[in-house]
Amino acid sequence: MIMSLVFGADYYPEHWPEERWPKDAELMSRAGFNTVRLAEFAWSKIEPREDEYDFEWLDKAIGLLGGKGIRTILGTPTAAPPPWIVKAHPDVLRLDGYGRRAAEGTRKNYCPNNPHYIEHSKRIVEKMALHYRDNRSVIGWQIDNEFGCHASELCYCEDCVKAFREWLKRKHQSLEKLNKACGLIFWGQEYGSWDEICPPRPPFSMQSPSLNLEWRRFSSDSWVRYQQTQVDIIRKHAPHQLVTHNFMGLYKELDYFKLAEPLDLVSFDYYPMWSRDANLAASAMAHDVMRSLKKKPYWTMELQSGAVRTERAPIPRPGAIRLWTIQSVARGADGTIYFRWRSCRFGCEEYWHGILDHDGVPRRRYSEVKKVSEELRKIAPHVAGTSVEAEVAIALDYDNIWAMDLEVDYADKNYYGINSWQPTLDCYTALYSRNIPADFVNPSTENMGKYKAVFAPSMMLLNDRVERNLKAYVKKGGVLVATPRTGAKDWNNIIVNEPLPGRLADLFGITIEEYTGLPGDRKVEIKTVKAELGREGRHACKNWAEKLLPGEATAAARYQIGLYSGKPAVTMNRFGNGTAIYIGTFADPAFYSALADWLTKKHKIETVLPYAAGLEATERSGSDGHIVFALNFDEDALEIACDGKIYQDLLTGKKAAGTLKIEGLDLRILKVLD
Ligand code: GLA
Ligand code: ZN
């Protein structure tokens, strides 16, 4: 009775006496588990000495769980090198930008370009793949664990420096081209031979922005390549088993599109209460990025199920685990695996709590998990084969994010005064609060034709491909919305030679006459033009202001105060059959909401349910119809009008129409009948 949604926990049998395992398996089975992830940090137990293997314990654990109908995802254990590798080859440890070696005795301390580490990784992965390819309980593999975690993305060891030089050589072909592409004549840093090249070291603001960007690209590629060596081995020996990696949502130091490409599916480590600035929109956005990397259902591979340490995130309130679990499915996940089954008594994650506490006694969190599994079982047949369909997309490009981060770095993270996700989050939040589903698209590789509107938040870097893509999209009738700095640089991170917005001046029908940063708390006010945006409203803007000079475009908002008083701050331009909107400042949330409302009305973009504070509504669709998920993240009950639709509540079996009531921290899952 395995349901189509994965459901289970990250389990570490190696942390517990074998006598306990049957009880764990029994409790898991009673909680409706069908999947566990095992072994992702167990290299030292599987290969205690070089080329000596012990699979017996793992075979036993997999067998025991399999006997209860619980399948296994195996982690390749390379995220944590065993001490014997480090002893034999101290050079596997990463070097940071100051020449300091990463510490031994922990995880994520190794270099992706170290030949010893690559060889050892290949061997353990091959041994495991050969050992488990015929084990019917093993359904797939998670490669390594959270690439980039613990700020492990950069390494300055000799192997990396050499590989960087080769990477540059392959890309730029000649030193002349490299020097030019990176503007290295600035401060007289042109290279005369390849072995003079050194990766930019901190402080990055004192180095070439272009070489900095190349270094980021190279580092990201290094991890993608390291992952690929493992993917290849599993594909060769166990092509019938699936391959995934656990991604970290809005982590942005690696190119997640590239990392996701060779995998069967993306999985997501979801800690909604972990990061200090976590908010509902950002959490939802992380899910949508995960879904969008492959435009297909993903899994939640780690979902917080207890307090994360004690000062970082308190214990989840009653109902929270259920909300996060259903939220994952609602946003496109085909199931959830919790981190972790039982809180560990030792190790540096002693206070990273799981479903069970240290004593292994099932309590409130266990009951909540069990209850969710019963609900998932009810909805699974309806959810099977469905996915989230969006009419709106947001362009996401990691090169751009890195370029913006590098600029933010220049003035102690205060030049635009923003985090590089912020322009994206501004757009996303408006869509989110209006219950408008959104995909993320890679403007370098994806056709955007199916979307009614596309946001391109501060796409500062532009190349031929992206330019063509954006223009073709609008020409054919799309609505494109851009924010400050769009088109300001070329793909080498060099500022364009023409009036801004560079290659996109014709698309937006404007040039930018002047711009200014707005340091500190300085604000400017803009007023929207009713004829264009459907309503007149005043909005505060911060960080950055561009004075727009319309050519073909018309003004959709004007500055009210400050240097640019009376001048256009937002413009709208007809281009082919579509519309290109340029926003020259970072506006308040109410402005973006007004824009979202205008889009829904003027361009007939559908909302899943009307707006209500605390409500998160999404929809999954398939050949069998639509399922609406309505989640109330507020403590207070809320009510929303169904807009004439009739639903069947999949949890109660009852019909729902008229006004929907959702209790505080509760949810409804509704099949659309009419
Ligand atoms: C990450 C890791 C896990 C664990 C958790 C702690 O997501 O993948 O191994 O360290 O964090 O919450
Ligand atoms: Zn290295």
PDB file of N, CA and C and ligand atoms in Angstrom, residues 111 155 157 160, ligand 2:
ATOM      1  N   CYS A 111      37.757  19.618  -1.357  1.00  0.00           N
ATOM      2  CA  CYS A 111      37.848  20.371  -2.612  1.00  0.00           C
ATOM      3  C   CYS A 111      37.279  19.531  -3.763  1.00  0.00           C
ATOM      4  N   CYS A 155      37.267  27.214  -3.383  1.00  0.00           N
ATOM      5  CA  CYS A 155      38.513  26.621  -2.897  1.00  0.00           C
ATOM      6  C   CYS A 155      39.677  27.230  -3.674  1.00  0.00           C
ATOM      7  N   CYS A 157      42.948  26.012  -3.557  1.00  0.00           N
ATOM      8  CA  CYS A 157      44.119  25.134  -3.558  1.00  0.00           C
ATOM      9  C   CYS A 157      44.779  25.143  -4.937  1.00  0.00           C
ATOM     10  N   CYS A 160      42.734  23.785  -7.772  1.00  0.00           N
ATOM     11  CA  CYS A 160      41.667  24.689  -8.216  1.00  0.00           C
ATOM     12  C   CYS A 160      42.253  25.829  -9.047  1.00  0.00           C
TER      13      CYS A 160
HETATM   14 ZN    ZN B   2      40.687  23.114  -4.417  1.00  0.00          ZN
END
